[in-house]
PDB file of C-alpha atoms and ligand atoms in Angstrom:
ATOM      1  CA  MET A   9     -48.288 233.822  68.340  1.00  0.00           C
ATOM      2  CA  THR A  10     -50.724 231.142  68.294  1.00  0.00           C
ATOM      3  CA  ARG A  11     -54.289 231.978  68.004  1.00  0.00           C
ATOM      4  CA  THR A  12     -57.177 230.969  70.346  1.00  0.00           C
ATOM      5  CA  PRO A  13     -59.860 229.459  68.619  1.00  0.00           C
ATOM      6  CA  THR A  14     -63.378 231.130  68.785  1.00  0.00           C
ATOM      7  CA  GLY A  15     -66.885 230.704  67.518  1.00  0.00           C
ATOM      8  CA  ALA A  16     -65.755 231.591  64.141  1.00  0.00           C
ATOM      9  CA  THR A  17     -62.988 229.233  63.810  1.00  0.00           C
ATOM     10  CA  GLN A  18     -62.812 227.087  60.731  1.00  0.00           C
ATOM     11  CA  LEU A  19     -62.038 223.259  61.306  1.00  0.00           C
ATOM     12  CA  ALA A  20     -59.677 221.145  59.369  1.00  0.00           C
ATOM     13  CA  GLY A  21     -57.724 217.839  60.213  1.00  0.00           C
ATOM     14  CA  VAL A  22     -56.385 214.514  59.263  1.00  0.00           C
ATOM     15  CA  ILE A  23     -58.137 211.024  59.729  1.00  0.00           C
ATOM     16  CA  GLY A  24     -55.946 207.846  59.943  1.00  0.00           C
ATOM     17  CA  TRP A  25     -55.213 204.977  62.214  1.00  0.00           C
ATOM     18  CA  PRO A  26     -52.863 205.508  63.859  1.00  0.00           C
ATOM     19  CA  VAL A  27     -52.559 209.277  63.132  1.00  0.00           C
ATOM     20  CA  ARG A  28     -50.948 210.626  66.383  1.00  0.00           C
ATOM     21  CA  HIS A  29     -47.503 210.834  64.774  1.00  0.00           C
ATOM     22  CA  SER A  30     -48.620 212.669  61.966  1.00  0.00           C
ATOM     23  CA  ARG A  31     -46.698 215.926  61.038  1.00  0.00           C
ATOM     24  CA  SER A  32     -49.768 217.359  59.123  1.00  0.00           C
ATOM     25  CA  PRO A  33     -51.250 219.331  62.189  1.00  0.00           C
ATOM     26  CA  ASP A  34     -47.817 221.111  62.432  1.00  0.00           C
ATOM     27  CA  ILE A  35     -47.546 221.800  58.584  1.00  0.00           C
ATOM     28  CA  HIS A  36     -51.086 223.116  58.193  1.00  0.00           C
ATOM     29  CA  ASN A  37     -51.276 225.015  61.365  1.00  0.00           C
ATOM     30  CA  ALA A  38     -48.034 226.910  60.750  1.00  0.00           C
ATOM     31  CA  ALA A  39     -49.513 227.816  57.321  1.00  0.00           C
ATOM     32  CA  TYR A  40     -52.781 229.184  58.720  1.00  0.00           C
ATOM     33  CA  GLU A  41     -50.625 231.062  61.457  1.00  0.00           C
ATOM     34  CA  ALA A  42     -48.459 232.541  58.662  1.00  0.00           C
ATOM     35  CA  LEU A  43     -51.670 233.528  56.669  1.00  0.00           C
ATOM     36  CA  GLY A  44     -53.359 234.950  59.504  1.00  0.00           C
ATOM     37  CA  LEU A  45     -56.289 232.479  58.900  1.00  0.00           C
ATOM     38  CA  ASP A  46     -58.667 231.568  61.842  1.00  0.00           C
ATOM     39  CA  TRP A  47     -58.596 228.036  60.959  1.00  0.00           C
ATOM     40  CA  VAL A  48     -57.245 225.005  63.251  1.00  0.00           C
ATOM     41  CA  TYR A  49     -56.183 221.514  61.986  1.00  0.00           C
ATOM     42  CA  VAL A  50     -56.229 218.392  64.262  1.00  0.00           C
ATOM     43  CA  ALA A  51     -55.394 214.975  64.146  1.00  0.00           C
ATOM     44  CA  LEU A  52     -58.371 212.665  64.424  1.00  0.00           C
ATOM     45  CA  PRO A  53     -57.884 208.816  64.979  1.00  0.00           C
ATOM     46  CA  VAL A  54     -60.421 206.953  63.006  1.00  0.00           C
ATOM     47  CA  PRO A  55     -60.551 203.247  63.392  1.00  0.00           C
ATOM     48  CA  PRO A  56     -60.822 200.883  60.483  1.00  0.00           C
ATOM     49  CA  GLY A  57     -64.609 200.509  59.380  1.00  0.00           C
ATOM     50  CA  GLU A  58     -65.525 204.135  60.733  1.00  0.00           C
ATOM     51  CA  VAL A  59     -64.920 206.088  57.596  1.00  0.00           C
ATOM     52  CA  PRO A  60     -68.675 206.209  56.846  1.00  0.00           C
ATOM     53  CA  ALA A  61     -69.435 207.569  60.455  1.00  0.00           C
ATOM     54  CA  ALA A  62     -66.429 210.064  60.142  1.00  0.00           C
ATOM     55  CA  LEU A  63     -67.485 211.572  56.835  1.00  0.00           C
ATOM     56  CA  ARG A  64     -71.173 212.085  58.162  1.00  0.00           C
ATOM     57  CA  GLY A  65     -69.268 213.786  61.166  1.00  0.00           C
ATOM     58  CA  MET A  66     -67.483 215.851  58.717  1.00  0.00           C
ATOM     59  CA  ARG A  67     -70.782 217.123  57.082  1.00  0.00           C
ATOM     60  CA  ALA A  68     -72.654 217.535  60.258  1.00  0.00           C
ATOM     61  CA  LEU A  69     -69.853 219.333  61.926  1.00  0.00           C
ATOM     62  CA  GLY A  70     -69.138 221.404  58.989  1.00  0.00           C
ATOM     63  CA  ILE A  71     -65.436 220.596  58.963  1.00  0.00           C
ATOM     64  CA  GLU A  72     -63.971 222.372  55.845  1.00  0.00           C
ATOM     65  CA  GLY A  73     -61.330 219.916  54.910  1.00  0.00           C
ATOM     66  CA  LEU A  74     -59.780 216.612  55.839  1.00  0.00           C
ATOM     67  CA  SER A  75     -56.492 214.922  54.791  1.00  0.00           C
ATOM     68  CA  VAL A  76     -56.516 211.096  54.692  1.00  0.00           C
ATOM     69  CA  THR A  77     -53.785 208.928  55.486  1.00  0.00           C
ATOM     70  CA  MET A  78     -53.489 204.975  55.941  1.00  0.00           C
ATOM     71  CA  PRO A  79     -55.485 202.872  55.995  1.00  0.00           C
ATOM     72  CA  HIS A  80     -58.548 205.163  54.916  1.00  0.00           C
ATOM     73  CA  LYS A  81     -57.661 206.231  51.366  1.00  0.00           C
ATOM     74  CA  GLY A  82     -59.474 203.549  49.599  1.00  0.00           C
ATOM     75  CA  ALA A  83     -62.493 203.447  51.920  1.00  0.00           C
ATOM     76  CA  VAL A  84     -62.838 207.250  51.479  1.00  0.00           C
ATOM     77  CA  ALA A  85     -62.911 207.147  47.824  1.00  0.00           C
ATOM     78  CA  ALA A  86     -65.928 204.753  48.001  1.00  0.00           C
ATOM     79  CA  GLU A  87     -67.820 207.115  50.300  1.00  0.00           C
ATOM     80  CA  VAL A  88     -67.473 210.733  49.132  1.00  0.00           C
ATOM     81  CA  ASP A  89     -70.035 212.474  46.778  1.00  0.00           C
ATOM     82  CA  ALA A  90     -67.547 213.170  43.860  1.00  0.00           C
ATOM     83  CA  LEU A  91     -63.859 212.358  42.900  1.00  0.00           C
ATOM     84  CA  THR A  92     -61.443 214.205  40.805  1.00  0.00           C
ATOM     85  CA  ALA A  93     -59.916 212.766  37.916  1.00  0.00           C
ATOM     86  CA  ASP A  94     -56.933 211.715  39.917  1.00  0.00           C
ATOM     87  CA  ALA A  95     -58.807 210.463  42.856  1.00  0.00           C
ATOM     88  CA  ALA A  96     -60.818 208.236  40.534  1.00  0.00           C
ATOM     89  CA  ALA A  97     -58.086 206.784  38.692  1.00  0.00           C
ATOM     90  CA  LEU A  98     -56.055 205.952  41.647  1.00  0.00           C
ATOM     91  CA  GLY A  99     -59.271 204.846  43.715  1.00  0.00           C
ATOM     92  CA  ALA A 100     -57.699 206.438  46.582  1.00  0.00           C
ATOM     93  CA  VAL A 101     -58.384 209.969  48.362  1.00  0.00           C
ATOM     94  CA  ASN A 102     -56.011 211.722  50.452  1.00  0.00           C
ATOM     95  CA  SER A 103     -57.838 215.212  50.574  1.00  0.00           C
ATOM     96  CA  VAL A 104     -61.680 215.982  51.147  1.00  0.00           C
ATOM     97  CA  ARG A 105     -63.165 219.107  50.322  1.00  0.00           C
ATOM     98  CA  ARG A 106     -66.489 220.080  51.829  1.00  0.00           C
ATOM     99  CA  ASP A 107     -68.693 221.966  49.232  1.00  0.00           C
ATOM    100  CA  GLY A 108     -71.934 222.861  51.169  1.00  0.00           C
ATOM    101  CA  ASP A 109     -73.230 219.278  51.839  1.00  0.00           C
ATOM    102  CA  ARG A 110     -71.196 217.532  49.028  1.00  0.00           C
ATOM    103  CA  LEU A 111     -67.739 215.978  49.837  1.00  0.00           C
ATOM    104  CA  ILE A 112     -65.298 215.983  47.175  1.00  0.00           C
ATOM    105  CA  GLY A 113     -62.318 213.748  47.083  1.00  0.00           C
ATOM    106  CA  ASP A 114     -58.961 214.418  45.804  1.00  0.00           C
ATOM    107  CA  ASN A 115     -55.543 212.822  45.631  1.00  0.00           C
ATOM    108  CA  THR A 116     -52.822 215.465  45.708  1.00  0.00           C
ATOM    109  CA  ASP A 117     -49.845 212.884  46.270  1.00  0.00           C
ATOM    110  CA  GLY A 118     -48.773 212.775  42.623  1.00  0.00           C
ATOM    111  CA  GLY A 119     -49.149 216.472  41.924  1.00  0.00           C
ATOM    112  CA  GLY A 120     -47.256 217.067  45.030  1.00  0.00           C
ATOM    113  CA  PHE A 121     -44.406 215.014  43.757  1.00  0.00           C
ATOM    114  CA  VAL A 122     -44.268 216.785  40.702  1.00  0.00           C
ATOM    115  CA  ASP A 123     -44.576 220.366  42.220  1.00  0.00           C
ATOM    116  CA  SER A 124     -41.484 219.046  44.271  1.00  0.00           C
ATOM    117  CA  LEU A 125     -39.496 218.023  41.181  1.00  0.00           C
ATOM    118  CA  VAL A 126     -40.257 221.610  39.530  1.00  0.00           C
ATOM    119  CA  GLU A 127     -39.217 223.312  42.686  1.00  0.00           C
ATOM    120  CA  ALA A 128     -35.998 221.405  42.435  1.00  0.00           C
ATOM    121  CA  GLY A 129     -35.490 222.608  38.768  1.00  0.00           C
ATOM    122  CA  VAL A 130     -36.359 219.402  37.458  1.00  0.00           C
ATOM    123  CA  ASP A 131     -38.828 219.145  34.546  1.00  0.00           C
ATOM    124  CA  PRO A 132     -40.285 215.606  34.261  1.00  0.00           C
ATOM    125  CA  SER A 133     -41.654 216.205  30.720  1.00  0.00           C
ATOM    126  CA  GLY A 134     -39.814 214.223  28.097  1.00  0.00           C
ATOM    127  CA  ARG A 135     -37.927 212.214  30.639  1.00  0.00           C
ATOM    128  CA  ARG A 136     -37.405 208.311  30.697  1.00  0.00           C
ATOM    129  CA  CYS A 137     -38.611 207.383  34.378  1.00  0.00           C
ATOM    130  CA  VAL A 138     -38.232 204.509  36.426  1.00  0.00           C
ATOM    131  CA  VAL A 139     -40.267 204.004  39.431  1.00  0.00           C
ATOM    132  CA  LEU A 140     -39.363 201.547  42.249  1.00  0.00           C
ATOM    133  CA  GLY A 141     -42.416 200.180  43.902  1.00  0.00           C
ATOM    134  CA  ALA A 142     -46.189 199.909  42.959  1.00  0.00           C
ATOM    135  CA  GLY A 143     -47.759 200.746  46.314  1.00  0.00           C
ATOM    136  CA  GLY A 144     -50.239 203.618  46.860  1.00  0.00           C
ATOM    137  CA  ALA A 145     -47.481 206.486  46.644  1.00  0.00           C
ATOM    138  CA  ALA A 146     -45.697 204.765  43.565  1.00  0.00           C
ATOM    139  CA  ARG A 147     -49.069 204.663  41.599  1.00  0.00           C
ATOM    140  CA  ALA A 148     -49.936 208.399  42.347  1.00  0.00           C
ATOM    141  CA  VAL A 149     -46.260 209.126  41.265  1.00  0.00           C
ATOM    142  CA  VAL A 150     -46.553 207.049  38.116  1.00  0.00           C
ATOM    143  CA  ARG A 151     -49.962 208.903  37.064  1.00  0.00           C
ATOM    144  CA  SER A 152     -48.560 212.075  37.763  1.00  0.00           C
ATOM    145  CA  LEU A 153     -45.462 211.630  35.684  1.00  0.00           C
ATOM    146  CA  ALA A 154     -47.383 210.589  32.623  1.00  0.00           C
ATOM    147  CA  THR A 155     -49.754 213.526  33.021  1.00  0.00           C
ATOM    148  CA  ALA A 156     -46.755 215.926  33.305  1.00  0.00           C
ATOM    149  CA  GLY A 157     -45.399 214.526  29.804  1.00  0.00           C
ATOM    150  CA  ALA A 158     -42.842 212.084  30.862  1.00  0.00           C
ATOM    151  CA  ALA A 159     -41.609 210.073  27.724  1.00  0.00           C
ATOM    152  CA  GLN A 160     -41.674 206.797  29.656  1.00  0.00           C
ATOM    153  CA  VAL A 161     -42.814 205.411  33.046  1.00  0.00           C
ATOM    154  CA  THR A 162     -41.331 202.081  33.826  1.00  0.00           C
ATOM    155  CA  VAL A 163     -42.178 200.533  37.063  1.00  0.00           C
ATOM    156  CA  VAL A 164     -39.986 197.892  38.754  1.00  0.00           C
ATOM    157  CA  ASN A 165     -41.566 196.092  41.665  1.00  0.00           C
ATOM    158  CA  ARG A 166     -41.253 192.738  43.371  1.00  0.00           C
ATOM    159  CA  ASP A 167     -44.799 191.784  42.718  1.00  0.00           C
ATOM    160  CA  PRO A 168     -45.022 191.933  38.871  1.00  0.00           C
ATOM    161  CA  GLY A 169     -48.790 191.972  38.932  1.00  0.00           C
ATOM    162  CA  ARG A 170     -48.764 195.061  41.281  1.00  0.00           C
ATOM    163  CA  ALA A 171     -46.243 196.618  38.615  1.00  0.00           C
ATOM    164  CA  ALA A 172     -48.647 195.933  35.788  1.00  0.00           C
ATOM    165  CA  THR A 173     -51.605 197.804  37.560  1.00  0.00           C
ATOM    166  CA  ALA A 174     -49.307 200.612  38.452  1.00  0.00           C
ATOM    167  CA  ALA A 175     -47.791 200.829  34.925  1.00  0.00           C
ATOM    168  CA  ALA A 176     -51.315 200.914  33.405  1.00  0.00           C
ATOM    169  CA  LEU A 177     -51.922 204.199  35.199  1.00  0.00           C
ATOM    170  CA  ALA A 178     -49.216 205.986  32.817  1.00  0.00           C
ATOM    171  CA  GLY A 179     -51.364 204.777  29.805  1.00  0.00           C
ATOM    172  CA  ALA A 180     -49.366 204.453  26.551  1.00  0.00           C
ATOM    173  CA  VAL A 181     -46.098 205.566  28.254  1.00  0.00           C
ATOM    174  CA  GLY A 182     -46.245 202.861  30.957  1.00  0.00           C
ATOM    175  CA  ALA A 183     -44.230 199.642  31.194  1.00  0.00           C
ATOM    176  CA  VAL A 184     -43.063 196.898  33.582  1.00  0.00           C
ATOM    177  CA  GLY A 185     -39.696 196.586  33.816  1.00  0.00           C
ATOM    178  CA  SER A 186     -36.414 195.558  35.788  1.00  0.00           C
ATOM    179  CA  ALA A 187     -33.231 196.866  37.274  1.00  0.00           C
ATOM    180  CA  SER A 188     -31.675 196.685  33.865  1.00  0.00           C
ATOM    181  CA  ASP A 189     -33.930 199.642  32.719  1.00  0.00           C
ATOM    182  CA  LEU A 190     -31.756 202.061  35.138  1.00  0.00           C
ATOM    183  CA  GLY A 191     -29.200 202.045  32.309  1.00  0.00           C
ATOM    184  CA  THR A 192     -31.429 204.421  30.109  1.00  0.00           C
ATOM    185  CA  ALA A 193     -33.412 206.263  32.735  1.00  0.00           C
ATOM    186  CA  ASP A 194     -33.002 209.877  33.376  1.00  0.00           C
ATOM    187  CA  LEU A 195     -35.194 210.100  36.224  1.00  0.00           C
ATOM    188  CA  LEU A 196     -35.369 207.478  39.150  1.00  0.00           C
ATOM    189  CA  VAL A 197     -37.964 207.542  41.724  1.00  0.00           C
ATOM    190  CA  GLN A 198     -37.502 205.450  44.714  1.00  0.00           C
ATOM    191  CA  ALA A 199     -41.205 204.777  46.074  1.00  0.00           C
ATOM    192  CA  THR A 200     -40.658 201.844  48.525  1.00  0.00           C
ATOM    193  CA  PRO A 201     -39.849 202.124  52.195  1.00  0.00           C
ATOM    194  CA  VAL A 202     -36.376 200.524  51.474  1.00  0.00           C
ATOM    195  CA  GLY A 203     -34.061 203.027  53.337  1.00  0.00           C
ATOM    196  CA  MET A 204     -36.418 204.291  55.797  1.00  0.00           C
ATOM    197  CA  GLY A 205     -35.429 204.839  59.679  1.00  0.00           C
ATOM    198  CA  ASP A 206     -32.178 202.770  60.334  1.00  0.00           C
ATOM    199  CA  ASP A 207     -32.465 200.600  57.139  1.00  0.00           C
ATOM    200  CA  ALA A 208     -29.148 200.989  55.282  1.00  0.00           C
ATOM    201  CA  THR A 209     -30.183 199.159  52.394  1.00  0.00           C
ATOM    202  CA  LEU A 210     -29.448 200.672  49.037  1.00  0.00           C
ATOM    203  CA  ALA A 211     -32.800 200.535  47.263  1.00  0.00           C
ATOM    204  CA  ALA A 212     -30.875 200.494  43.732  1.00  0.00           C
ATOM    205  CA  ASP A 213     -27.367 201.121  42.410  1.00  0.00           C
ATOM    206  CA  PRO A 214     -27.082 204.573  41.104  1.00  0.00           C
ATOM    207  CA  ASP A 215     -23.860 203.693  39.230  1.00  0.00           C
ATOM    208  CA  LEU A 216     -26.196 201.942  36.777  1.00  0.00           C
ATOM    209  CA  LEU A 217     -27.782 205.085  35.911  1.00  0.00           C
ATOM    210  CA  PRO A 218     -26.472 207.417  33.121  1.00  0.00           C
ATOM    211  CA  ALA A 219     -24.512 210.553  33.889  1.00  0.00           C
ATOM    212  CA  GLY A 220     -27.000 213.520  34.256  1.00  0.00           C
ATOM    213  CA  ALA A 221     -29.795 211.288  35.829  1.00  0.00           C
ATOM    214  CA  VAL A 222     -31.910 212.678  38.555  1.00  0.00           C
ATOM    215  CA  VAL A 223     -32.611 210.455  41.554  1.00  0.00           C
ATOM    216  CA  ALA A 224     -35.679 211.251  43.661  1.00  0.00           C
ATOM    217  CA  ASP A 225     -36.640 209.381  46.987  1.00  0.00           C
ATOM    218  CA  LEU A 226     -39.980 209.568  48.532  1.00  0.00           C
ATOM    219  CA  VAL A 227     -38.659 208.398  52.109  1.00  0.00           C
ATOM    220  CA  TYR A 228     -38.058 211.598  54.095  1.00  0.00           C
ATOM    221  CA  HIS A 229     -36.818 210.044  57.250  1.00  0.00           C
ATOM    222  CA  PRO A 230     -33.885 210.290  56.815  1.00  0.00           C
ATOM    223  CA  LEU A 231     -33.950 213.063  54.397  1.00  0.00           C
ATOM    224  CA  VAL A 232     -30.671 211.821  52.827  1.00  0.00           C
ATOM    225  CA  THR A 233     -31.450 208.207  52.348  1.00  0.00           C
ATOM    226  CA  PRO A 234     -28.640 205.521  51.564  1.00  0.00           C
ATOM    227  CA  LEU A 235     -29.916 205.910  48.007  1.00  0.00           C
ATOM    228  CA  LEU A 236     -29.594 209.598  47.712  1.00  0.00           C
ATOM    229  CA  ASP A 237     -26.208 209.772  49.675  1.00  0.00           C
ATOM    230  CA  ALA A 238     -24.645 207.090  47.121  1.00  0.00           C
ATOM    231  CA  ALA A 239     -26.423 209.231  44.099  1.00  0.00           C
ATOM    232  CA  ARG A 240     -24.817 212.348  45.576  1.00  0.00           C
ATOM    233  CA  THR A 241     -21.412 210.755  45.708  1.00  0.00           C
ATOM    234  CA  ARG A 242     -21.837 210.056  42.231  1.00  0.00           C
ATOM    235  CA  GLY A 243     -22.648 213.577  41.314  1.00  0.00           C
ATOM    236  CA  LEU A 244     -26.155 213.118  40.390  1.00  0.00           C
ATOM    237  CA  THR A 245     -28.913 215.563  41.201  1.00  0.00           C
ATOM    238  CA  THR A 246     -31.209 214.252  43.995  1.00  0.00           C
ATOM    239  CA  VAL A 247     -34.562 215.238  45.136  1.00  0.00           C
ATOM    240  CA  ASP A 248     -35.756 214.340  48.610  1.00  0.00           C
ATOM    241  CA  GLY A 249     -38.950 213.151  50.060  1.00  0.00           C
ATOM    242  CA  LEU A 250     -39.825 216.291  52.203  1.00  0.00           C
ATOM    243  CA  GLY A 251     -40.761 218.275  48.985  1.00  0.00           C
ATOM    244  CA  MET A 252     -43.509 215.971  48.104  1.00  0.00           C
ATOM    245  CA  LEU A 253     -44.937 215.833  51.723  1.00  0.00           C
ATOM    246  CA  VAL A 254     -44.782 219.627  51.913  1.00  0.00           C
ATOM    247  CA  HIS A 255     -46.464 220.114  48.326  1.00  0.00           C
ATOM    248  CA  GLN A 256     -49.038 217.585  48.759  1.00  0.00           C
ATOM    249  CA  ALA A 257     -50.180 219.649  51.739  1.00  0.00           C
ATOM    250  CA  ALA A 258     -49.902 222.744  49.950  1.00  0.00           C
ATOM    251  CA  ARG A 259     -52.355 221.820  47.366  1.00  0.00           C
ATOM    252  CA  GLN A 260     -54.732 220.780  50.043  1.00  0.00           C
ATOM    253  CA  LEU A 261     -54.488 224.132  51.680  1.00  0.00           C
ATOM    254  CA  ARG A 262     -55.018 225.871  48.463  1.00  0.00           C
ATOM    255  CA  ALA A 263     -58.145 223.831  47.721  1.00  0.00           C
ATOM    256  CA  TRP A 264     -59.825 224.393  51.138  1.00  0.00           C
ATOM    257  CA  THR A 265     -58.987 228.062  51.986  1.00  0.00           C
ATOM    258  CA  GLY A 266     -58.352 229.430  48.424  1.00  0.00           C
ATOM    259  CA  CYS A 267     -55.076 231.124  49.733  1.00  0.00           C
ATOM    260  CA  ASP A 268     -51.583 230.574  48.302  1.00  0.00           C
ATOM    261  CA  ALA A 269     -49.650 228.282  50.380  1.00  0.00           C
ATOM    262  CA  PRO A 270     -46.496 229.515  52.347  1.00  0.00           C
ATOM    263  CA  ILE A 271     -44.220 226.837  51.276  1.00  0.00           C
ATOM    264  CA  ASP A 272     -41.065 227.688  53.224  1.00  0.00           C
ATOM    265  CA  VAL A 273     -43.071 228.140  56.458  1.00  0.00           C
ATOM    266  CA  MET A 274     -44.688 224.663  55.651  1.00  0.00           C
ATOM    267  CA  ARG A 275     -41.308 223.043  55.119  1.00  0.00           C
ATOM    268  CA  ALA A 276     -39.869 224.565  58.221  1.00  0.00           C
ATOM    269  CA  ALA A 277     -42.785 223.022  60.408  1.00  0.00           C
ATOM    270  CA  ALA A 278     -42.517 219.555  58.739  1.00  0.00           C
ATOM    271  CA  THR A 279     -38.967 219.344  59.764  1.00  0.00           C
ATOM    272  CA  GLY A 280     -39.162 221.136  63.068  1.00  0.00           C
TER     273      GLY A 280
HETATM  274  P1  NAP B 302     -47.062 200.710  50.243  1.00  0.00           P
HETATM  275  O1  NAP B 302     -48.431 200.862  49.526  1.00  0.00           O
HETATM  276  O2  NAP B 302     -47.149 199.834  51.448  1.00  0.00           O
HETATM  277  O3  NAP B 302     -46.246 200.002  48.971  1.00  0.00           O
HETATM  278  C1  NAP B 302     -44.876 199.740  49.374  1.00  0.00           C
HETATM  279  C2  NAP B 302     -44.420 199.294  48.031  1.00  0.00           C
HETATM  280  O4  NAP B 302     -43.088 199.078  48.382  1.00  0.00           O
HETATM  281  C3  NAP B 302     -44.737 197.960  47.255  1.00  0.00           C
HETATM  282  O5  NAP B 302     -44.921 198.119  46.031  1.00  0.00           O
HETATM  283  C4  NAP B 302     -43.974 196.941  47.946  1.00  0.00           C
HETATM  284  O6  NAP B 302     -43.553 195.872  47.111  1.00  0.00           O
HETATM  285  C5  NAP B 302     -42.460 197.769  47.902  1.00  0.00           C
HETATM  286  N1  NAP B 302     -41.601 197.213  49.033  1.00  0.00           N
HETATM  287  C6  NAP B 302     -41.779 197.089  50.474  1.00  0.00           C
HETATM  288  N2  NAP B 302     -40.985 196.643  50.821  1.00  0.00           N
HETATM  289  C7  NAP B 302     -39.815 196.461  50.041  1.00  0.00           C
HETATM  290  C8  NAP B 302     -38.649 195.735  49.848  1.00  0.00           C
HETATM  291  N3  NAP B 302     -38.002 195.422  51.232  1.00  0.00           N
HETATM  292  N4  NAP B 302     -37.962 195.771  48.777  1.00  0.00           N
HETATM  293  C9  NAP B 302     -38.471 196.125  47.722  1.00  0.00           C
HETATM  294  N5  NAP B 302     -39.647 196.446  47.470  1.00  0.00           N
HETATM  295  C10 NAP B 302     -40.373 196.901  48.672  1.00  0.00           C
HETATM  296  O7  NAP B 302     -46.376 201.935  50.660  1.00  0.00           O
HETATM  297  P2  NAP B 302     -46.623 203.514  50.127  1.00  0.00           P
HETATM  298  O8  NAP B 302     -47.809 204.246  50.624  1.00  0.00           O
HETATM  299  O9  NAP B 302     -46.781 203.243  48.655  1.00  0.00           O
HETATM  300  O10 NAP B 302     -45.378 204.020  50.671  1.00  0.00           O
HETATM  301  C11 NAP B 302     -43.915 203.941  50.050  1.00  0.00           C
HETATM  302  C12 NAP B 302     -42.833 204.911  50.839  1.00  0.00           C
HETATM  303  O11 NAP B 302     -43.246 206.133  50.289  1.00  0.00           O
HETATM  304  C13 NAP B 302     -42.897 204.877  52.222  1.00  0.00           C
HETATM  305  O12 NAP B 302     -41.587 204.757  52.588  1.00  0.00           O
HETATM  306  C14 NAP B 302     -43.760 206.064  52.543  1.00  0.00           C
HETATM  307  O13 NAP B 302     -43.225 206.685  53.759  1.00  0.00           O
HETATM  308  C15 NAP B 302     -43.250 206.976  51.187  1.00  0.00           C
HETATM  309  N6  NAP B 302     -44.150 208.182  51.179  1.00  0.00           N
HETATM  310  C16 NAP B 302     -43.714 209.333  50.971  1.00  0.00           C
HETATM  311  C17 NAP B 302     -44.622 210.401  50.964  1.00  0.00           C
HETATM  312  C18 NAP B 302     -44.191 211.795  50.841  1.00  0.00           C
HETATM  313  O14 NAP B 302     -44.872 212.617  50.911  1.00  0.00           O
HETATM  314  N7  NAP B 302     -42.720 211.985  50.710  1.00  0.00           N
HETATM  315  C19 NAP B 302     -46.017 210.050  50.674  1.00  0.00           C
HETATM  316  C20 NAP B 302     -46.380 208.785  50.700  1.00  0.00           C
HETATM  317  C21 NAP B 302     -45.558 207.777  50.910  1.00  0.00           C
HETATM  318  P3  NAP B 302     -44.748 194.726  46.751  1.00  0.00           P
HETATM  319  O15 NAP B 302     -45.729 195.273  46.030  1.00  0.00           O
HETATM  320  O16 NAP B 302     -44.078 193.518  45.972  1.00  0.00           O
HETATM  321  O17 NAP B 302     -45.193 194.314  48.160  1.00  0.00           O
END
């Protein structure tokens, strides 16, 4: 049963440009429904340059939480009153929590990725990881893998300068590498758009990986990318991108409402 908003309903949403395609309203509203929370979550298109006005609006309207998507993650980081350690290190915010008049920026992407690994029975601690890509998602993953105790986090990217910036987020265990590093990797993370939609390109050759390696792909449309398909054919363990999508939202929900996140309900809403 869908609730009718009342005068007591709490507000949350996602800002981005464009944002109408976002699955986040489905994921969060399904969770509110399952938890019996009188909350509603909406998509709020915010044009580039309008982030300061949007955040003033968040304060003025008493919006409890905002997810932040492209292209606003950096602009929001520069505007909030405080940043968590993850958001400060990444210079990017994907979640804003209102604490009275103060807005706290967080980044739940990397933590959500590690949660999805753990859910799949994969402990990143002690692993030699290779991350393909050095964009926003890759950087969050690199930092979170190092925080989770990875033995090595090697970044492989077209642009070597961006690879070095990403690798630095892993501190002493970070390095810039090449495809030859796949030979000693026990966790490969695909964090580029390669394989998305109708793109049949193989982002990497899983035959280069040692037996027993795990392959994770951040792309979730399709759920089984060409890389994951090839890795499964090889008999390797795979982790798809849906888990990260669900778990980064689950971390936001916990921070804003204080409730435990109904992961299965959120996953079903993300795929529905
Ligand atoms: P981004 O900031 O635009 O970064 C894209 C990265 O991919 C860059 O490092 C870029 O290399 C590399 N790249 C792009 N096209 C490539 C190609 N044809 N061959 C090799 N490398 C290529 O994007 P992002 O936000 O990090 O997102 C990356 C992917 O992760 C997207 O598919 C996105 O949908 C997915 N994602 C999933 C989740 C989830 O919850 N599952 C969350 C966030 C993102 P250069 O630096 O050399 O340009």
